[in-house]
Coordinates of C-alpha atoms in Angstrom, one line a residue:
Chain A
X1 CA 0.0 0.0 0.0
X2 CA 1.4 3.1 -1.3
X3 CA 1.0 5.9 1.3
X4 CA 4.0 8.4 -0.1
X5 CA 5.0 9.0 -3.5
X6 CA 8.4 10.4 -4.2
X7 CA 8.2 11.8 -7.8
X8 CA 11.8 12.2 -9.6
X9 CA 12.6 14.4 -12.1
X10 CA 15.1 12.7 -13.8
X11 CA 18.1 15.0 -15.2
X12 CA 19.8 12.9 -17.0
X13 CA 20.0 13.9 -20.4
X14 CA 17.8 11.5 -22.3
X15 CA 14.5 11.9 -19.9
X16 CA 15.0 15.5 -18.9
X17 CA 12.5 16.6 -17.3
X18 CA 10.3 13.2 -17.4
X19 CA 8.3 13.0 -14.2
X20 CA 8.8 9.8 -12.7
X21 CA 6.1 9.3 -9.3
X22 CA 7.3 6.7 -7.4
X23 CA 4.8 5.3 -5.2
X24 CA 5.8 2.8 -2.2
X25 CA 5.2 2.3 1.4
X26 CA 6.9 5.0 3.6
X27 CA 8.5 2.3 5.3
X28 CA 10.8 1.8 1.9
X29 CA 11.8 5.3 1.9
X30 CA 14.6 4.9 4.0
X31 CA 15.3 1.4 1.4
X32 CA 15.5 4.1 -1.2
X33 CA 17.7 6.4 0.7
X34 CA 19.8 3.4 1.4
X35 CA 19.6 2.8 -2.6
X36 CA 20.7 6.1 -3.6
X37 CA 23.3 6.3 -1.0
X38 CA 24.6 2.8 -2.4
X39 CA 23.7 3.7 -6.0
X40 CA 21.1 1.1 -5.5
X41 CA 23.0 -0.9 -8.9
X42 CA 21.4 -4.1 -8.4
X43 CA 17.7 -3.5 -6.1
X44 CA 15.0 -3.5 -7.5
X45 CA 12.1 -0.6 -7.4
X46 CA 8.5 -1.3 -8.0
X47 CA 7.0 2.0 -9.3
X48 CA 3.6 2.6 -9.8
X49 CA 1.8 5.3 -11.7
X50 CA -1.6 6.7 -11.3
X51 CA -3.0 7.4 -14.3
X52 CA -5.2 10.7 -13.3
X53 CA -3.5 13.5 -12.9
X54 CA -0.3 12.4 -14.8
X55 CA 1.0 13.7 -17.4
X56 CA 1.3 10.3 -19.8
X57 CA 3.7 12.3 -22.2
X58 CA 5.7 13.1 -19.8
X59 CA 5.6 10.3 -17.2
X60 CA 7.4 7.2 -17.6
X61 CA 6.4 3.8 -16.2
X62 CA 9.1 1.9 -14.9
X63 CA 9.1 -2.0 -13.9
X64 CA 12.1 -3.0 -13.5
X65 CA 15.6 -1.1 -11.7
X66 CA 17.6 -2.4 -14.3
X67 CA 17.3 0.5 -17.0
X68 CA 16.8 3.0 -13.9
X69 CA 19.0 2.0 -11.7
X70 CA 22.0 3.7 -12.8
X71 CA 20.2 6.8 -13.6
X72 CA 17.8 7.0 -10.3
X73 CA 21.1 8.1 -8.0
X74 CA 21.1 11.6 -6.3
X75 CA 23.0 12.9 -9.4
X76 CA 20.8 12.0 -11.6
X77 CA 18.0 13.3 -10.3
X78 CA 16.6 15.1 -7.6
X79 CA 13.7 13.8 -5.0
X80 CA 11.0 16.4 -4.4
X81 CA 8.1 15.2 -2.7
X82 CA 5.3 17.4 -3.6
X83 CA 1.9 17.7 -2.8
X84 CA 0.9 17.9 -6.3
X85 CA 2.2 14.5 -7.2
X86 CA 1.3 12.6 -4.5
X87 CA -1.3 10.3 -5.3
X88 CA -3.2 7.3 -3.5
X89 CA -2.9 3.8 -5.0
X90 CA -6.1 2.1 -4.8
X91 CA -7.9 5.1 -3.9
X92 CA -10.2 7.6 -6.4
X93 CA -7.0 10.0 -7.4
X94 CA -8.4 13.6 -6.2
X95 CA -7.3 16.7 -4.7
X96 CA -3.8 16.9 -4.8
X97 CA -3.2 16.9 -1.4
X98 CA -3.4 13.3 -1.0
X99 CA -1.4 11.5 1.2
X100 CA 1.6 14.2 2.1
X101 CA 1.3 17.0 4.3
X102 CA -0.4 18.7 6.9
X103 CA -3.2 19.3 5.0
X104 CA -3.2 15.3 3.9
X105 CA -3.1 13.7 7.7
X106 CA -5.8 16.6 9.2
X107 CA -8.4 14.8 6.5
X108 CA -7.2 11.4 7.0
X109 CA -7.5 11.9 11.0
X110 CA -11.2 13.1 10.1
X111 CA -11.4 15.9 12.3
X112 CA -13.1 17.5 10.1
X113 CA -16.1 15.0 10.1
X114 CA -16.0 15.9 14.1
X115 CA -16.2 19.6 13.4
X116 CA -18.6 19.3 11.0
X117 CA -20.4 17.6 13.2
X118 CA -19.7 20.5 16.3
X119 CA -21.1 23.1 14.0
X120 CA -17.5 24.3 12.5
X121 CA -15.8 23.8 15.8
X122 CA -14.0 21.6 18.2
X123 CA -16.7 20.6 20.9
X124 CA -15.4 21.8 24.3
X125 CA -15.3 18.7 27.1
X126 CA -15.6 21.0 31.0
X127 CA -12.3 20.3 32.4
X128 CA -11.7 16.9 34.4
X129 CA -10.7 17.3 37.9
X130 CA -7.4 15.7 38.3
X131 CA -7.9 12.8 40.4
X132 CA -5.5 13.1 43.0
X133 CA -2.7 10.5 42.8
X134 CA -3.1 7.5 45.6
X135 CA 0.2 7.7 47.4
X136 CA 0.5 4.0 47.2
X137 CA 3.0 2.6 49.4
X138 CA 6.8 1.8 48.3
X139 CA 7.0 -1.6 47.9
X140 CA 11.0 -1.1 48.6
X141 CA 12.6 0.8 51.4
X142 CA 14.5 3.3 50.7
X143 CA 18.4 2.7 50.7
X144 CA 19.2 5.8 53.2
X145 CA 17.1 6.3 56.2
X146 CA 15.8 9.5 56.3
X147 CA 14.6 10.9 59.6
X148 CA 11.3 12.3 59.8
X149 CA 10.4 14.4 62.7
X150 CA 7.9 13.0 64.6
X151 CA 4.4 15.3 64.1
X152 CA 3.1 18.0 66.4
X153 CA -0.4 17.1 67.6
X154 CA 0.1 19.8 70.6
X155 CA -2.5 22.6 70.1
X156 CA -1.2 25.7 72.0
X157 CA -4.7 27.1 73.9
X158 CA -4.9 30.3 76.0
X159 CA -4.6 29.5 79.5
X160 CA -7.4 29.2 81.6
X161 CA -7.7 32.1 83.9
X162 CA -7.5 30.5 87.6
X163 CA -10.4 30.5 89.5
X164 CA -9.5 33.4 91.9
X165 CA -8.4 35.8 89.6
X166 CA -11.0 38.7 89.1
X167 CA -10.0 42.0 87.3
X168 CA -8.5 44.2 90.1
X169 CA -6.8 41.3 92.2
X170 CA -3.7 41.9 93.2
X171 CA -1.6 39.5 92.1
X172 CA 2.2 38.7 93.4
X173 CA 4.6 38.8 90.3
X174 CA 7.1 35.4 91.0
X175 CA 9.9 36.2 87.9
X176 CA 11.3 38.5 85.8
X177 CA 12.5 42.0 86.3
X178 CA 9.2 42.8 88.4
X179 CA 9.7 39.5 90.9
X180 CA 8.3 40.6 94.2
X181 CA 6.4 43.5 93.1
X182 CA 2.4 43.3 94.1
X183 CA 0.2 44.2 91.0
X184 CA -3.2 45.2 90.0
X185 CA -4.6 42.6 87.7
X186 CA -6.2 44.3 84.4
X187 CA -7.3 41.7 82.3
X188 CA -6.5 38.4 80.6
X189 CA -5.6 38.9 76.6
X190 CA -7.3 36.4 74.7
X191 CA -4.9 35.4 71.7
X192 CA -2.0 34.5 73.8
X193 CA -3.5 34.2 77.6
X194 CA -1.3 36.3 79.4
X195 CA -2.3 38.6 81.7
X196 CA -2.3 41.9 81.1
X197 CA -1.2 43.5 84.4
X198 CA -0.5 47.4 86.2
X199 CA 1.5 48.2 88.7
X200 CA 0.3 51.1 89.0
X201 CA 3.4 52.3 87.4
X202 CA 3.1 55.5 90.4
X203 CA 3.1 52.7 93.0
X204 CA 6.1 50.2 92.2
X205 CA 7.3 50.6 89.1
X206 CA 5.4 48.2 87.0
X207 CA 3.8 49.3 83.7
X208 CA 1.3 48.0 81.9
X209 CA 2.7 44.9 81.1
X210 CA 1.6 41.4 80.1
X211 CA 2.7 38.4 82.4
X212 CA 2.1 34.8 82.5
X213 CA -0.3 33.4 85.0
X214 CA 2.3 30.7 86.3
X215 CA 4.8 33.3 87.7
X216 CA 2.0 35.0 90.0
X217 CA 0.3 34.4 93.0
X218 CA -3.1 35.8 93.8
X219 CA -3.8 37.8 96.8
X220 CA -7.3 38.3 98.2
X221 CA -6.5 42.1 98.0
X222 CA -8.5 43.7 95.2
X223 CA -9.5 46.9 93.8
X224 CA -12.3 47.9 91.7
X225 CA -11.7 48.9 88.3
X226 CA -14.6 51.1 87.5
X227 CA -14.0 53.7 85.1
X228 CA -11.4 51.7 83.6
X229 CA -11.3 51.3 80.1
X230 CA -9.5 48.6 78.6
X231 CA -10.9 47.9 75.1
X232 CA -7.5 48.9 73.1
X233 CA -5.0 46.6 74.9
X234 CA -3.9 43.3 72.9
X235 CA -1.5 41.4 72.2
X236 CA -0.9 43.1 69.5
X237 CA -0.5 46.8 71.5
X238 CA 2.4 45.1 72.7
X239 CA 3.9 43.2 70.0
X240 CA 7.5 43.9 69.5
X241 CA 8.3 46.5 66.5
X242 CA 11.1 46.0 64.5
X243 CA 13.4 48.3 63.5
X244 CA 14.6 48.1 59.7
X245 CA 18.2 47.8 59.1
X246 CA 19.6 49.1 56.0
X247 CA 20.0 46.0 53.7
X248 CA 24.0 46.7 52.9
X249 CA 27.5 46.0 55.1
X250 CA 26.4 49.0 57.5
X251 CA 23.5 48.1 58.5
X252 CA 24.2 44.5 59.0
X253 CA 26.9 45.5 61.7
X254 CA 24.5 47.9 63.3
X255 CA 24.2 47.9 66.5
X256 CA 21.0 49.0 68.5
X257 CA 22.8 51.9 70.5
X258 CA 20.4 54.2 70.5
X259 CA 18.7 53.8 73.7
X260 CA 14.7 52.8 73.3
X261 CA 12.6 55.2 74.3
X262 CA 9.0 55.1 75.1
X263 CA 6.2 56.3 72.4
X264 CA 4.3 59.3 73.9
X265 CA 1.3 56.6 72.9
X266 CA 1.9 54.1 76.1
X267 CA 2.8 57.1 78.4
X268 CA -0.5 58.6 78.1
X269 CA -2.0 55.0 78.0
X270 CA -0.7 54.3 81.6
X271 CA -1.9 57.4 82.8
X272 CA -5.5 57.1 81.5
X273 CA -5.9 53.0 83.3
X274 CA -3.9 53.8 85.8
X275 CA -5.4 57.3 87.8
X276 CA -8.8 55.6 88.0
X277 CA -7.1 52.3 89.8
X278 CA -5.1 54.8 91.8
X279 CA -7.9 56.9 93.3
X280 CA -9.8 53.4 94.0
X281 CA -6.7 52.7 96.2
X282 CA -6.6 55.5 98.1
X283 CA -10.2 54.4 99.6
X284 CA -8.6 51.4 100.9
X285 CA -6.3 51.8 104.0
X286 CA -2.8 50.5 103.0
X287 CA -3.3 49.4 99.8
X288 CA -1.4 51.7 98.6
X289 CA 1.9 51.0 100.5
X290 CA 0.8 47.7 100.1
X291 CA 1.1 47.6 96.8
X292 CA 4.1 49.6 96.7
X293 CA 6.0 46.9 98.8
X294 CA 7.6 43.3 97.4
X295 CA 6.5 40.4 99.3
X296 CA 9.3 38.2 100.9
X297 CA 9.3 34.5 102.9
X298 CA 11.0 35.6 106.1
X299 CA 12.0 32.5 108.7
X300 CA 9.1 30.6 110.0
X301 CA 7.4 31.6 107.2
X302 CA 6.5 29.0 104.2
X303 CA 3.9 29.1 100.8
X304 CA 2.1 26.3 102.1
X305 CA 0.5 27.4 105.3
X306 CA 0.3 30.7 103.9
X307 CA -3.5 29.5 102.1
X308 CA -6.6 31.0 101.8
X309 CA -8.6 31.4 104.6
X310 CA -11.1 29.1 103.1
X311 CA -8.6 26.1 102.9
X312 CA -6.8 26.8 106.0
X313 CA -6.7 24.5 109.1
X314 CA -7.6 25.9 112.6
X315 CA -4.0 24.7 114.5
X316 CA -4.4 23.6 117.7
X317 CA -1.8 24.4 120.5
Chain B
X1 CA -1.6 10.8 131.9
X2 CA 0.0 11.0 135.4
X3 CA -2.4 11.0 138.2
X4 CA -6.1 10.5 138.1
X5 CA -8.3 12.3 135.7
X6 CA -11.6 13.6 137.9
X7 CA -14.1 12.7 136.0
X8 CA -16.3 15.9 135.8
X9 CA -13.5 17.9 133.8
X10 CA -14.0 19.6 131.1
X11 CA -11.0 18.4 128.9
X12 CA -10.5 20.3 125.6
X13 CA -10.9 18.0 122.3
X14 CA -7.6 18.7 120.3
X15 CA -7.3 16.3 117.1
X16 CA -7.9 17.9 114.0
X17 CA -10.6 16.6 112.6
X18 CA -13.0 18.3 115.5
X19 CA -13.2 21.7 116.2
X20 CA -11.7 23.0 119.2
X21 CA -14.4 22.6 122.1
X22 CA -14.9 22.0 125.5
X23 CA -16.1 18.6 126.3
X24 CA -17.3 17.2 129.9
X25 CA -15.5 14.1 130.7
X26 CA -17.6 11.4 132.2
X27 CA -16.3 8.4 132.7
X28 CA -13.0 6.4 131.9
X29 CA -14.0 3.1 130.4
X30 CA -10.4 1.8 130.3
X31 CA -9.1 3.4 132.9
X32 CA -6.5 5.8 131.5
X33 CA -7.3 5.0 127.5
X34 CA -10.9 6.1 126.6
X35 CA -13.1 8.4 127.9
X36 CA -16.8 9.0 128.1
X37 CA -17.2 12.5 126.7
X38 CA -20.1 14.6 126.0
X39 CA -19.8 18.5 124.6
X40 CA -23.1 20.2 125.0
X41 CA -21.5 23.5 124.1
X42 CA -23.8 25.4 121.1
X43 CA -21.1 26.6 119.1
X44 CA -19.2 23.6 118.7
X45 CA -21.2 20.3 120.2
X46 CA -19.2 17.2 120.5
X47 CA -21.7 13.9 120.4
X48 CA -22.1 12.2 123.6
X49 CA -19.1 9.3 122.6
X50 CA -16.2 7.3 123.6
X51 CA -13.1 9.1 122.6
X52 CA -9.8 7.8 123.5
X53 CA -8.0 10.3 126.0
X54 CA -4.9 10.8 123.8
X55 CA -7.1 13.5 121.9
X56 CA -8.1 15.2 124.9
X57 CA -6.1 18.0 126.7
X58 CA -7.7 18.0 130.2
X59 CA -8.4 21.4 131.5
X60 CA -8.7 23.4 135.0
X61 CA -12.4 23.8 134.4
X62 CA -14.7 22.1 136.1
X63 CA -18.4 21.5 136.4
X64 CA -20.0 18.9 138.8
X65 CA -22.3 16.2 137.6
X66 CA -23.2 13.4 139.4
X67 CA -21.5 10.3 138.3
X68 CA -23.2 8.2 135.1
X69 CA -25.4 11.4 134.3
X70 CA -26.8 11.6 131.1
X71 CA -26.9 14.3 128.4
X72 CA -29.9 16.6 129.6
X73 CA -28.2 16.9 133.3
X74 CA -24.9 17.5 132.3
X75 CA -26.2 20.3 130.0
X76 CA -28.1 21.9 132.7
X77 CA -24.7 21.8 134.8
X78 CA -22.7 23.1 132.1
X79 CA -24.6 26.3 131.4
X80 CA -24.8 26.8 135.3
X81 CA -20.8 26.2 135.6
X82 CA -20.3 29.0 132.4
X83 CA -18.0 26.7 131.1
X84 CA -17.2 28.3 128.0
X85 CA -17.3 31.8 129.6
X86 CA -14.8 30.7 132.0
X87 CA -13.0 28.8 128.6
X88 CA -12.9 32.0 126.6
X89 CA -11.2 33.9 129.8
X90 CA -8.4 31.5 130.0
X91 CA -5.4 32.6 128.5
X92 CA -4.7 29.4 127.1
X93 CA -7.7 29.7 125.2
X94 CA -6.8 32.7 123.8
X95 CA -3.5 31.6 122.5
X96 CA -5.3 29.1 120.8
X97 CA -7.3 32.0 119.0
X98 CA -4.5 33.8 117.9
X99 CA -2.8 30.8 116.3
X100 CA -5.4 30.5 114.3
X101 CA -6.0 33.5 113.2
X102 CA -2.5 34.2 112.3
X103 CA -3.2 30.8 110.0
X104 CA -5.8 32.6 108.5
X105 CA -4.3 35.8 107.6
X106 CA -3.8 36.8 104.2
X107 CA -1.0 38.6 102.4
X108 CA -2.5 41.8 103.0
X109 CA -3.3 41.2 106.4
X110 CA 0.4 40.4 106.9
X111 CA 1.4 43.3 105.7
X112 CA -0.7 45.3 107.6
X113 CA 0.3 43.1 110.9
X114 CA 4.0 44.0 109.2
X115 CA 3.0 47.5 109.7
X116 CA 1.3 47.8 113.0
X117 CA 4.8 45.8 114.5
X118 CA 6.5 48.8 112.9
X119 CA 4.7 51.4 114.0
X120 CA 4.3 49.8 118.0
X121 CA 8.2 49.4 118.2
X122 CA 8.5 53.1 116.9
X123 CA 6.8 54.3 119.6
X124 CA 8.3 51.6 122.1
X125 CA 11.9 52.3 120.7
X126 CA 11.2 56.3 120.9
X127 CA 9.9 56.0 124.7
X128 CA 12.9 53.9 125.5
X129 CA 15.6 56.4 124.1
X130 CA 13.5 59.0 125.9
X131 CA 14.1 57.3 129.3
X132 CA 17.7 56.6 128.5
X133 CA 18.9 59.5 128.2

């Protein structure tokens, strides 16, 4: 079955210019390479002419290699495989493009049967969802053991605010650069639990700061915190704000010298919580030098006897 | 317990588990381990029971009952003996009452203890250099 035809125009003197369609599989086209490359003296060509669209005159049916073979050789003649002599053995000779070309294999796939059908176009599928792949498992080991960190099934939770802790109990800070200090307890911050916490700054030094609850102790001592407005304090009022450092050699040897000082912003912020808390104090005999004092263990003196009235044992002598 | 125990004592209950109160001693069942005891007091009433004497911290009170009498009697004699007048008077009573409520103070109250010591040995120490000189 003849799917390519190679037509030669042979140059040798005697058929100049005689159109010579050879038609054979493709699959010999490479055997006809071969041939010209080797002068192809003794193989043998079937060629096969189609009658349509043929020029008889000038077209020349050849049997056998014998007369041809000497003369079909790349310098006798040149191959050009052209649309307009390729034909279809078997088939109803008709348009010209044939069996060659773009134009040839778009027909032969029939695509245009299915666009025909579409209304002039390709019909458009909706897009498939991939399917994710099943992660099957390895049926080998791998040959290096890898170590995989074991997975995280902690979930961090804002601490639960201990049962005796109500805004404006004064609470014992137990670490840090406050240890000692007695505080007014604000209010606990609900992203990350802590508690936010006031000296009052007046009293002993402590600003508005947030502590954790496991480095206090609660006092029975309170103070009311009317008139005390707390809405604006988060954890993010006291996130950390970094300064930019140039991004050349300076600024990655820069040192923070420059000593930090305090926005205006959290000044007036301790003012405005702290004067109500501080004029609730002053109605409560010394609470105020209370507060201002750091708690100690002195001897004879020990955190566990030191409980609530409500827990403690009546001694007897 | 050297000696013997009258029986119409008021001894003091003193384990923890019962509140402090005065309790009228009956009768020793075995003599010198368990007592008859009986604490008709309205604050803190003991039930009429056995109670071994190691619990018991016999005190001077007394308050005469006749010997076997039952809870009604001993009641009547009680109130007439002011028992827990007399108890409250006693100095060893009132050690007992600050001991507790030193247990009971809070961190505050401490504080405020810390500051009425302070202010007391001011006033001592002032006087003192006064009548040294």
């Amino acid at each position: 079955m003849a799917d390519v035809a190679i037509s030669f125009v042979m140059r040798t003197p005697r058929m100049k210019g005689v159109n010579v369609v050879v038609l054979f599989n493709p699959a010999l086209v490479a055997w006809i390479r071969r041939c010209f490359s080797q002068g192809y003296e003794s193989q043998v060509i079937h060629v096969g002419v189609s009658s349509a669209m043929i020029d008889h005159d000038k077209t020349l049916e050849i049997e056998s290699t014998d007369r041809l073979s000497s003369r079909l050789s790349p310098s006798t003649c040149s191959i050009s495989v052209r649309c307009d002599s390729v034909v279809q053995i078997g088939k109803k000779a008709h348009a010209p493009s044939a069996t060659v070309g773009r134009s040839a294999s778009y027909h032969r796939s029939g695509k245009w049967a299915v666009k025909a059908k579409n209304g002039g176009k390709f019909p458009v599928h909706p897009k498939q969802k991939k399917e994710e792949e099943k992660k099957t498992a390895c049926r080998y080991y791998p040959a290096e053991d890898i170590p995989q960190p074991l997975r995280r099934r902690n979930v961090n939770k804002p601490a639960k605010l201990k049962a005796n802790y109500a805004p404006g109990t004064v609470l014992i800070l137990l670490s840090g650069r406050f240890r000692g200090r007695r505080v007014v307890f604000l209010k606990q911050l609900e992203k990350s639990g802590l508690l936010l916490v006031t000296g009052p700054y007046k009293f002993n030094g402590v600003p508005l700061r947030r502590v954790n609850q496991a480095y206090c102790i609660g006092t029975s001592a309170s103070v009311s915190l009317d008139g005390v407005n707390l809405d604006k304090f988060n954890d993010q009022y006291f996130e950390k704000v970094k300064a930019s450092k140039p991004k050349n050699a300076d600024g990655f040897f820069a040192t923070d010298d420059a000593k930090k000082e305090l926005s205006p912003e959290r000044k007036a912020d301790q003012k405005t919580v702290d004067t109500p808390i501080i004029a609730a104090m002053k109605k409560t005999e010394f609470l105020k030098p209370y507060v201002s004092s750091r708690f100690s263990l002195s001897k004879g003196q020990a955190p566990h006897t030191m409980t609530s009235p409500a827990r403690a044992r009546v001694v007897a002598c | 317990m050297g000696g013997c125990i009258p029986c119409d004592h008021i001894a003091h209950v003193s384990n923890e588990s019962s509140a402090l109160s005065a309790v009228v001693l009956e009768l020793t069942r075995e003599p010198g381990k368990v007592a008859l005891v009986d604490g008709p007091s309205t604050s803190n009433p003991v039930k009429r029971q056995l109670m071994p004497l190691k619990r018991l911290s016999i005190t001077p009170i007394k308050c005469t009952i006749p010997s076997g009498a039952r809870s009604k009697t001993l009641e009547k004699a009680y109130k007439e003996a002011e028992v827990e007048k007399k108890w409250a008077e006693s100095s060893w009573a009132k050690t007992i009452a600050c001991k507790a409520a030193k247990a009971k103070l809070t961190d505050f109250d401490r504080f405020k203890v810390m500051v009425a010591r302070k202010t007391r040995a001011r006033v001592v120490n002032k006087a003192i250099k006064a009548m040294k000189k």
